[in-house]
Coordinates of C-alpha atoms in Angstrom, one line a residue:
Chain I
M171 CA 37.6 -43.6 -43.6
T172 CA 38.0 -45.0 -47.0
K173 CA 36.4 -48.3 -47.6
V174 CA 38.5 -50.2 -50.0
S175 CA 36.4 -52.7 -51.9
V176 CA 38.4 -55.6 -53.0
A177 CA 37.5 -58.0 -55.7
K178 CA 37.9 -61.5 -54.4
V179 CA 41.7 -61.8 -54.0
D180 CA 41.8 -65.5 -53.4
S181 CA 42.3 -67.5 -56.5
A182 CA 41.3 -71.1 -55.7
P183 CA 38.0 -71.7 -53.8
T184 CA 34.9 -70.2 -55.4
D185 CA 32.4 -72.2 -53.4
E186 CA 31.0 -69.7 -50.9
L187 CA 30.6 -71.1 -47.4
V188 CA 30.1 -68.1 -45.2
V189 CA 28.6 -64.9 -46.6
L190 CA 28.0 -61.7 -44.6
K191 CA 26.1 -58.9 -46.3
S192 CA 25.9 -55.4 -45.0
V193 CA 26.0 -56.6 -41.4
N194 CA 25.5 -53.9 -38.8
K195 CA 25.7 -54.1 -35.0
H196 CA 25.6 -51.6 -32.2
F197 CA 26.6 -52.0 -28.6
G198 CA 24.6 -49.1 -27.2
A199 CA 26.0 -46.0 -28.9
L200 CA 29.0 -47.8 -30.3
H201 CA 28.5 -48.9 -33.9
V202 CA 30.7 -51.9 -33.6
L203 CA 30.1 -53.5 -37.0
Q204 CA 29.5 -51.1 -39.9
D205 CA 28.2 -52.5 -43.2
I206 CA 30.4 -55.6 -43.1
D207 CA 30.5 -57.5 -46.4
L208 CA 32.6 -60.6 -46.2
T209 CA 32.6 -63.9 -48.1
I210 CA 34.6 -66.9 -47.0
G211 CA 35.1 -69.7 -49.5
R212 CA 35.1 -73.4 -48.7
G213 CA 38.6 -74.4 -47.6
E214 CA 39.7 -70.8 -47.2
V215 CA 41.7 -69.6 -44.2
V216 CA 40.8 -66.0 -43.5
V217 CA 42.8 -64.2 -40.8
V218 CA 41.1 -61.1 -39.3
I219 CA 43.5 -58.6 -37.7
G220 CA 43.2 -55.1 -36.5
P221 CA 43.6 -52.9 -33.4
S222 CA 41.7 -53.6 -30.2
G223 CA 38.1 -52.6 -30.3
S224 CA 37.9 -52.8 -34.1
G225 CA 35.1 -55.3 -33.9
K226 CA 37.0 -58.3 -35.1
S227 CA 36.0 -60.6 -32.2
T228 CA 32.4 -59.4 -32.5
L229 CA 32.5 -60.2 -36.2
C230 CA 33.7 -63.7 -35.4
R231 CA 31.0 -64.2 -32.8
T232 CA 28.2 -63.1 -35.1
I233 CA 29.0 -66.0 -37.5
N234 CA 27.5 -68.5 -35.1
R235 CA 25.1 -65.9 -33.6
L236 CA 26.8 -65.8 -30.2
E237 CA 26.3 -62.1 -31.0
T238 CA 23.1 -61.0 -32.7
I239 CA 23.2 -58.5 -35.5
D240 CA 21.0 -55.4 -36.0
S241 CA 20.7 -55.6 -39.7
G242 CA 22.1 -57.4 -42.7
T243 CA 22.3 -61.1 -43.5
I244 CA 24.6 -64.0 -42.7
T245 CA 24.4 -67.2 -44.6
I246 CA 26.3 -70.4 -43.9
D247 CA 26.5 -72.9 -46.7
G248 CA 23.6 -71.2 -48.5
K249 CA 21.3 -71.1 -45.4
P250 CA 20.5 -67.9 -43.6
L251 CA 21.4 -67.9 -39.9
P252 CA 18.2 -69.0 -38.1
Q253 CA 16.6 -67.3 -35.1
E254 CA 17.2 -68.7 -31.6
G255 CA 16.0 -72.3 -31.3
K256 CA 16.5 -75.8 -32.6
E257 CA 17.5 -74.7 -36.1
L258 CA 20.2 -72.4 -34.6
A259 CA 21.5 -75.2 -32.4
R260 CA 21.8 -77.5 -35.4
L261 CA 23.7 -74.8 -37.3
R262 CA 26.0 -74.1 -34.4
A263 CA 27.0 -77.8 -34.4
D264 CA 28.3 -77.2 -37.9
V265 CA 30.4 -74.2 -36.9
G266 CA 33.3 -74.9 -34.6
M267 CA 34.3 -72.2 -32.2
V268 CA 37.5 -71.8 -30.2
F269 CA 37.5 -69.1 -27.6
Q270 CA 40.2 -66.9 -26.2
S271 CA 39.6 -68.3 -22.7
F272 CA 39.3 -71.9 -23.8
N273 CA 35.9 -72.4 -22.0
L274 CA 36.4 -76.1 -21.4
F275 CA 33.6 -77.5 -19.3
A276 CA 35.2 -77.3 -15.9
H277 CA 33.2 -80.1 -14.3
K278 CA 34.0 -82.7 -17.0
T279 CA 37.1 -84.5 -17.9
V280 CA 39.0 -83.7 -21.1
L281 CA 37.6 -86.8 -22.7
E282 CA 34.0 -85.9 -21.6
N283 CA 34.5 -82.4 -23.0
V284 CA 35.2 -83.8 -26.4
M285 CA 32.4 -86.4 -26.2
L286 CA 29.6 -84.2 -25.0
G287 CA 28.6 -82.6 -28.3
Q288 CA 28.9 -85.9 -30.2
V289 CA 26.7 -87.8 -27.8
K290 CA 24.1 -85.1 -27.0
V291 CA 23.9 -83.2 -30.4
R292 CA 25.1 -85.7 -33.0
K293 CA 23.5 -88.7 -31.0
T294 CA 26.6 -90.8 -31.6
D295 CA 26.8 -93.8 -29.2
K296 CA 29.2 -93.4 -26.3
K297 CA 31.8 -95.9 -27.5
T298 CA 32.2 -94.4 -31.0
A299 CA 32.3 -90.9 -29.5
A300 CA 35.0 -91.9 -27.0
E301 CA 37.1 -93.5 -29.8
K302 CA 36.7 -90.4 -31.9
A303 CA 37.5 -88.2 -29.0
R304 CA 40.6 -90.1 -28.2
S305 CA 41.9 -90.0 -31.7
L306 CA 41.3 -86.2 -31.9
L307 CA 43.0 -85.7 -28.6
D308 CA 46.0 -87.7 -30.0
R309 CA 45.9 -85.6 -33.1
V310 CA 46.2 -82.4 -31.1
G311 CA 48.8 -83.9 -28.9
V312 CA 47.0 -84.2 -25.6
G313 CA 46.0 -87.9 -25.8
T314 CA 47.7 -88.7 -22.5
Q315 CA 45.6 -86.1 -20.6
A316 CA 42.2 -87.5 -21.5
D317 CA 41.1 -88.4 -18.0
K318 CA 42.2 -85.2 -16.3
Y319 CA 40.1 -82.2 -15.6
P320 CA 40.7 -78.9 -17.5
A321 CA 42.1 -77.1 -14.5
Q322 CA 44.9 -79.7 -14.3
L323 CA 46.1 -78.8 -17.8
S324 CA 48.3 -75.9 -19.0
G325 CA 46.7 -73.2 -21.1
G326 CA 48.2 -74.5 -24.3
Q327 CA 46.9 -78.0 -23.6
Q328 CA 43.4 -76.7 -22.7
Q329 CA 43.3 -74.7 -25.9
R330 CA 44.2 -77.8 -28.0
V331 CA 41.5 -79.8 -26.2
A332 CA 39.1 -77.0 -27.1
I333 CA 40.1 -77.4 -30.7
A334 CA 39.5 -81.1 -30.5
R335 CA 36.1 -80.5 -28.9
A336 CA 35.1 -78.3 -31.8
L337 CA 36.5 -80.7 -34.4
A338 CA 34.6 -83.6 -32.8
M339 CA 31.4 -82.1 -34.3
G340 CA 32.7 -82.4 -37.8
P341 CA 32.3 -78.7 -38.4
K342 CA 32.1 -77.1 -41.9
V343 CA 34.0 -74.0 -40.7
M344 CA 36.1 -73.3 -37.6
L345 CA 36.0 -69.9 -35.9
F346 CA 39.0 -68.9 -33.8
D347 CA 38.5 -65.9 -31.5
E348 CA 42.0 -64.8 -30.5
P349 CA 42.9 -68.4 -29.6
T350 CA 46.4 -67.6 -28.4
S351 CA 45.8 -64.3 -26.6
A352 CA 45.4 -65.8 -23.2
L353 CA 48.4 -68.1 -23.5
D354 CA 51.9 -67.8 -22.0
P355 CA 54.3 -67.1 -24.8
E356 CA 55.9 -70.6 -24.7
M357 CA 52.5 -72.2 -25.3
I358 CA 51.5 -70.2 -28.3
N359 CA 53.3 -72.3 -30.8
E360 CA 51.8 -75.6 -29.8
V361 CA 48.4 -74.2 -30.5
L362 CA 49.4 -72.4 -33.7
E363 CA 50.9 -75.7 -35.0
V364 CA 47.6 -77.5 -34.6
M365 CA 45.9 -74.7 -36.4
Q366 CA 48.5 -74.7 -39.2
Q367 CA 47.9 -78.5 -39.6
L368 CA 44.2 -77.9 -39.8
A369 CA 44.7 -75.2 -42.4
R370 CA 46.9 -77.6 -44.5
E371 CA 44.2 -80.2 -44.3
G372 CA 41.8 -77.9 -46.0
M373 CA 39.6 -76.8 -43.1
T374 CA 37.7 -73.5 -43.6
M375 CA 38.9 -71.2 -40.9
V376 CA 38.2 -67.7 -39.7
V377 CA 40.9 -66.7 -37.3
V378 CA 40.9 -63.5 -35.3
T379 CA 44.5 -63.1 -34.0
H380 CA 47.4 -60.9 -33.3
E381 CA 49.8 -63.6 -34.5
M382 CA 51.2 -62.0 -37.6
G383 CA 53.5 -65.0 -38.2
F384 CA 50.4 -67.3 -38.4
A385 CA 48.7 -64.8 -40.7
R386 CA 51.7 -64.9 -43.1
S387 CA 52.2 -68.6 -43.2
A388 CA 48.7 -70.0 -43.0
A389 CA 46.2 -67.4 -44.3
N390 CA 44.8 -67.3 -47.8
R391 CA 43.6 -63.9 -47.1
V392 CA 44.0 -61.2 -44.5
V393 CA 41.1 -59.0 -43.5
F394 CA 42.1 -55.8 -41.8
M395 CA 39.5 -54.2 -39.6
A396 CA 39.5 -50.9 -37.8
D397 CA 36.7 -49.0 -36.1
G398 CA 34.0 -51.5 -37.1
R399 CA 34.8 -51.6 -40.8
I400 CA 36.7 -53.9 -43.0
V401 CA 39.4 -51.5 -44.2
E402 CA 41.4 -53.8 -46.4
Q403 CA 41.5 -57.3 -47.7
A404 CA 44.5 -58.9 -49.4
T405 CA 46.7 -61.9 -49.6
P406 CA 49.2 -62.0 -46.7
D407 CA 52.1 -61.1 -49.0
Q408 CA 50.3 -58.1 -50.4
F409 CA 49.0 -57.0 -47.1
F410 CA 52.2 -57.2 -45.1
S411 CA 54.6 -56.0 -47.8
N412 CA 52.4 -53.4 -49.4
P413 CA 49.4 -52.3 -47.4
R414 CA 47.2 -49.9 -49.4
S415 CA 45.3 -48.1 -46.7
D416 CA 46.9 -45.6 -44.3
R417 CA 45.1 -47.2 -41.4
A418 CA 46.7 -50.5 -42.2
K419 CA 50.2 -48.9 -42.8
D420 CA 49.9 -47.2 -39.4
F421 CA 48.8 -50.5 -37.7
L422 CA 51.6 -52.5 -39.2
S423 CA 54.2 -49.9 -38.5
K424 CA 53.3 -50.2 -34.8
I425 CA 53.4 -53.9 -34.5
L426 CA 56.2 -55.0 -36.9
H427 CA 59.0 -52.7 -35.9
H428 CA 60.4 -54.7 -33.0
Chain Z
M1489 CA 14.2 -86.4 35.9
F1490 CA 12.8 -87.2 32.5
D1491 CA 9.7 -89.0 33.8
F1492 CA 7.6 -86.4 32.1
L1493 CA 8.4 -87.9 28.7
E1494 CA 6.5 -91.0 29.6
G1495 CA 3.4 -91.6 27.6
Y1496 CA 4.4 -89.3 24.7
D1497 CA 5.6 -90.5 21.4
L1498 CA 8.6 -88.2 21.1
L1499 CA 10.3 -90.2 18.3
G1500 CA 7.1 -90.5 16.4
A1501 CA 6.6 -86.7 16.4
F1502 CA 10.1 -86.1 15.3
W1503 CA 9.7 -88.7 12.6
V1504 CA 6.8 -86.7 11.2
T1505 CA 9.1 -83.7 11.3
V1506 CA 11.7 -85.6 9.3
K1507 CA 9.1 -86.7 6.8
L1508 CA 7.8 -83.2 6.4
T1509 CA 11.4 -82.0 5.9
L1510 CA 12.5 -84.6 3.4
L1511 CA 9.4 -84.4 1.2
S1512 CA 9.4 -80.6 1.2
A1513 CA 13.1 -80.6 0.5
V1514 CA 12.8 -82.8 -2.5
G1515 CA 9.8 -80.9 -3.8
S1516 CA 11.2 -77.5 -3.3
L1517 CA 14.5 -78.5 -4.8
I1518 CA 12.7 -79.6 -8.0
W1519 CA 10.3 -76.6 -8.1
G1520 CA 13.0 -74.2 -7.1
T1521 CA 15.3 -75.4 -9.9
V1522 CA 12.4 -75.0 -12.4
L1523 CA 11.9 -71.5 -11.1
A1524 CA 15.6 -70.7 -11.4
A1525 CA 15.6 -72.0 -15.0
M1526 CA 12.6 -69.7 -15.7
R1527 CA 14.4 -66.8 -14.3
V1528 CA 17.5 -67.2 -16.5
G1529 CA 15.6 -68.4 -19.5
P1530 CA 15.1 -66.6 -22.8
V1531 CA 11.3 -66.4 -22.6
P1532 CA 10.2 -63.0 -21.1
L1533 CA 6.9 -64.4 -19.8
M1534 CA 8.6 -67.1 -17.9
R1535 CA 11.2 -64.7 -16.5
G1536 CA 8.4 -62.5 -15.4
F1537 CA 6.6 -65.3 -13.7
G1538 CA 9.7 -66.6 -11.9
T1539 CA 10.6 -63.1 -10.7
A1540 CA 7.0 -62.4 -9.5
Y1541 CA 6.7 -65.8 -7.8
V1542 CA 9.9 -65.3 -5.8
N1543 CA 9.3 -61.8 -4.8
I1544 CA 5.7 -62.5 -3.7
V1545 CA 6.1 -65.8 -2.0
R1546 CA 9.3 -65.1 0.0
N1547 CA 7.7 -62.0 1.5
I1548 CA 4.6 -63.8 2.8
P1549 CA 4.9 -65.3 6.3
L1550 CA 5.0 -69.1 6.1
T1551 CA 2.2 -69.3 8.6
V1552 CA -0.1 -67.4 6.2
I1553 CA 0.8 -69.8 3.4
I1554 CA 0.2 -72.9 5.5
L1555 CA -3.1 -71.5 6.9
F1556 CA -4.2 -70.6 3.4
A1557 CA -3.4 -74.2 2.3
S1558 CA -5.7 -75.4 5.0
L1559 CA -8.5 -72.8 5.1
G1560 CA -8.3 -71.7 1.5
L1561 CA -7.5 -74.8 -0.5
N1562 CA -8.9 -77.4 1.7
Q1563 CA -11.9 -76.0 3.6
T1564 CA -13.0 -73.5 0.9
L1565 CA -12.0 -75.2 -2.3
N1566 CA -12.2 -78.7 -1.0
V1567 CA -8.7 -79.6 -2.2
T1568 CA -7.8 -82.9 -0.5
L1569 CA -4.6 -83.8 -2.4
G1570 CA -5.9 -87.4 -2.6
G1571 CA -6.1 -87.6 1.2
G1572 CA -9.8 -88.8 1.2
D1573 CA -11.5 -88.2 4.5
D1574 CA -8.4 -88.6 6.6
F1575 CA -7.7 -85.2 8.1
D1576 CA -4.3 -86.2 9.3
V1577 CA -3.2 -87.2 5.8
I1578 CA -4.8 -84.2 4.2
N1579 CA -3.2 -81.7 6.6
F1580 CA 0.2 -83.4 6.3
R1581 CA 0.0 -83.1 2.5
L1582 CA -1.2 -79.5 2.7
A1583 CA 1.7 -78.7 5.0
V1584 CA 4.2 -80.2 2.6
L1585 CA 2.6 -78.3 -0.3
G1586 CA 2.8 -75.0 1.7
L1587 CA 6.4 -75.7 2.7
I1588 CA 7.3 -76.4 -1.0
V1589 CA 5.6 -73.3 -2.2
Y1590 CA 7.5 -71.2 0.3
T1591 CA 10.9 -72.9 0.4
S1592 CA 11.2 -73.1 -3.4
A1593 CA 11.5 -69.3 -3.6
F1594 CA 14.6 -69.5 -1.5
V1595 CA 16.0 -72.5 -3.3
C1596 CA 15.4 -70.7 -6.6
E1597 CA 17.4 -67.7 -5.4
A1598 CA 20.2 -69.9 -4.1
I1599 CA 20.5 -71.7 -7.4
R1600 CA 20.2 -68.5 -9.4
S1601 CA 23.2 -67.1 -7.5
G1602 CA 25.0 -70.3 -8.3
I1603 CA 24.2 -70.0 -12.0
N1604 CA 25.7 -66.5 -11.8
T1605 CA 29.0 -68.0 -10.5
V1606 CA 29.4 -70.1 -13.7
P1607 CA 31.5 -68.1 -16.2
V1608 CA 29.4 -67.0 -19.2
G1609 CA 32.0 -68.6 -21.4
Q1610 CA 30.8 -72.1 -20.2
A1611 CA 27.4 -71.5 -21.6
E1612 CA 28.8 -69.9 -24.8
A1613 CA 31.0 -72.9 -25.4
A1614 CA 28.0 -75.2 -24.8
R1615 CA 25.8 -73.3 -27.2
A1616 CA 28.7 -73.2 -29.7
I1617 CA 28.7 -77.0 -30.0
G1618 CA 25.0 -77.0 -30.7
L1619 CA 23.4 -77.8 -27.4
N1620 CA 19.9 -76.2 -26.9
F1621 CA 18.9 -74.1 -24.0
F1622 CA 17.8 -77.0 -21.8
Q1623 CA 20.9 -79.0 -22.6
V1624 CA 23.1 -76.1 -21.8
L1625 CA 21.4 -75.7 -18.5
R1626 CA 21.2 -79.4 -17.6
L1627 CA 24.6 -80.6 -18.8
V1628 CA 26.8 -77.6 -18.3
V1629 CA 25.5 -74.8 -16.2
L1630 CA 23.4 -76.4 -13.5
P1631 CA 25.9 -79.1 -12.5
Q1632 CA 28.4 -76.4 -11.9
A1633 CA 25.9 -74.1 -10.2
F1634 CA 24.7 -76.8 -7.8
R1635 CA 28.3 -77.5 -6.7
S1636 CA 28.8 -73.9 -5.8
V1637 CA 25.5 -73.5 -3.8
I1638 CA 25.6 -76.6 -1.6
G1639 CA 26.5 -74.4 1.3
P1640 CA 23.6 -71.9 0.8
L1641 CA 21.2 -74.9 0.1
A1642 CA 22.3 -76.4 3.4
N1643 CA 21.1 -73.2 5.1
V1644 CA 17.8 -73.4 3.3
L1645 CA 17.5 -77.1 4.4
I1646 CA 18.2 -76.2 8.0
A1647 CA 15.7 -73.4 7.9
L1648 CA 13.2 -75.7 6.3
T1649 CA 13.6 -78.3 9.0
K1650 CA 12.8 -75.7 11.7
N1651 CA 10.0 -74.2 9.5
T1652 CA 8.2 -77.5 9.6
T1653 CA 7.1 -76.5 13.1
V1654 CA 4.7 -74.1 11.5
A1655 CA 2.7 -77.1 10.3
A1656 CA 1.5 -77.3 13.9
A1657 CA -0.8 -74.4 13.0
I1658 CA -2.9 -76.8 11.0
G1659 CA -2.6 -79.6 13.4
V1660 CA 0.0 -81.8 11.8
A1661 CA 1.3 -84.1 14.5
E1662 CA 5.0 -83.1 14.3
A1663 CA 7.4 -82.1 17.0
A1664 CA 6.1 -78.7 17.8
T1665 CA 2.5 -80.0 18.1
L1666 CA 3.7 -82.5 20.6
M1667 CA 5.7 -79.8 22.5
K1668 CA 2.6 -77.7 22.9
E1669 CA 0.6 -80.6 24.2
M1670 CA 3.3 -81.5 26.7
I1671 CA 3.7 -77.9 27.8
E1672 CA 0.0 -77.8 28.6
N1673 CA 0.1 -81.1 30.5
E1674 CA 3.4 -81.1 32.3
A1675 CA 5.2 -78.8 34.7
Q1676 CA 8.8 -79.0 33.4
L1677 CA 8.6 -76.2 30.9
I1678 CA 12.3 -75.5 30.6
L1679 CA 13.2 -79.2 30.3
I1680 CA 10.5 -79.7 27.6
S1681 CA 11.8 -76.8 25.6
A1682 CA 15.3 -78.1 26.0
V1683 CA 14.4 -81.6 24.8
F1684 CA 12.8 -80.2 21.7
A1685 CA 15.6 -77.8 21.0
F1686 CA 18.0 -80.6 21.4
G1687 CA 16.0 -82.7 19.0
F1688 CA 16.2 -80.1 16.3
V1689 CA 19.9 -79.6 16.8
V1690 CA 20.3 -83.3 16.4
L1691 CA 18.5 -83.1 13.1
T1692 CA 20.1 -80.0 11.7
L1693 CA 23.7 -80.1 12.9
P1694 CA 24.7 -83.1 10.9
V1695 CA 23.0 -81.6 7.8
G1696 CA 25.3 -78.6 8.0
L1697 CA 28.4 -80.6 8.7
V1698 CA 27.8 -83.2 6.0
L1699 CA 26.8 -80.8 3.3
G1700 CA 29.7 -78.5 4.2
W1701 CA 32.0 -81.5 3.6
V1702 CA 30.3 -82.4 0.4
S1703 CA 30.5 -78.8 -0.8
K1704 CA 34.3 -78.9 -0.5
K1705 CA 34.5 -82.3 -2.1
V1706 CA 32.6 -81.5 -5.3
A1707 CA 33.8 -77.9 -5.8
V1708 CA 34.6 -77.2 -9.4
K1709 CA 38.3 -76.3 -9.9
R1710 CA 38.9 -73.5 -12.4

């Protein structure tokens, strides 16, 4: 496999927020991340695509250490990712994460879901936290569902609550791990629209997705992964109209032709 | 027909049973939860301790544990648990201690199985917003785990209620002690057994029914 090294494609942000350097990880015999180097600038929207099993979800999860790495370094805003403990918890509060399966706290109402981190981690008083939670829920369009339990909401609504829950912490960067893959088709757009809006507002985002439309319209940069390596990085225009690697050409030919 | 009951403090004896049960239940719920937290925790030493505790304690007969509390702790090591010279108080407290030590192993395993029913994504999401290990456990995982194990915990509580009879072995004046005394003094053996059997059913049947209802009521919808 040829590893295409790309000088930083993106023009605007130079301030490095997330830096991965020669990151390696194994799941048993499987070398799931192989010498990953990736830099994400402040305000940049990076979309990670690639075939199943290419390591893109794992990559996303290493950034807030939900997956540990075997070697290499990850720094966030200049600070290396700490070991398990208080420091790590503090760092995770600055890194928002949205999961494929939403993972809203099933025993808490929507409002409580969005308040929990503010109250317990940020030590915000309950009243302020509730106000912020309500305004975030309004912003993602589920303000009227605040007192329901997650199981009473549709998938699209749950995922938007999950985005609000992550935003409530005031994160420096948001990680999206296939946020629309578990959704019924008619609910995908309502989630993507919220993400588009976030991107426009300048949030730094790492998005693992199969939504090529979102990649085209919202990404500053597309990172293409296959077999545990970053095979190609380019602007969406370059990547979709003129992919350089054979692996990416092959991948695109399979997904774009219908 | 029930003349033989005269002169015996049946209610008093069952009240001691109830007190033994309640105190041991609260104690083993707390200690059992701590043990379960150890068993799912990140510290290998604690995990090892929790596993060893459960596997040793649940395989020792309760009678042996209670007798050890009396003969070992009290008579050999002079542990009185603040009971002074009052043997009734000391034995009662030793019995509660023994019951907690024993029952908590079962509570721990019930709670641990409850923790296993909570999808791993719940804990991941909790960690992802910056909660530490204890907060994840206390705020997200345990509340959901408890709701799913109320049924199994009711079983443990019923078993505990009946296990309090073992306290008779060290002379605590609970129901079984009184039953033995009555059997020695009276002729109506079958009736005496029936009365005590009935007494225990009266204690435990509502526990099962009420907790079964609670369990349905608080179940987490996914």
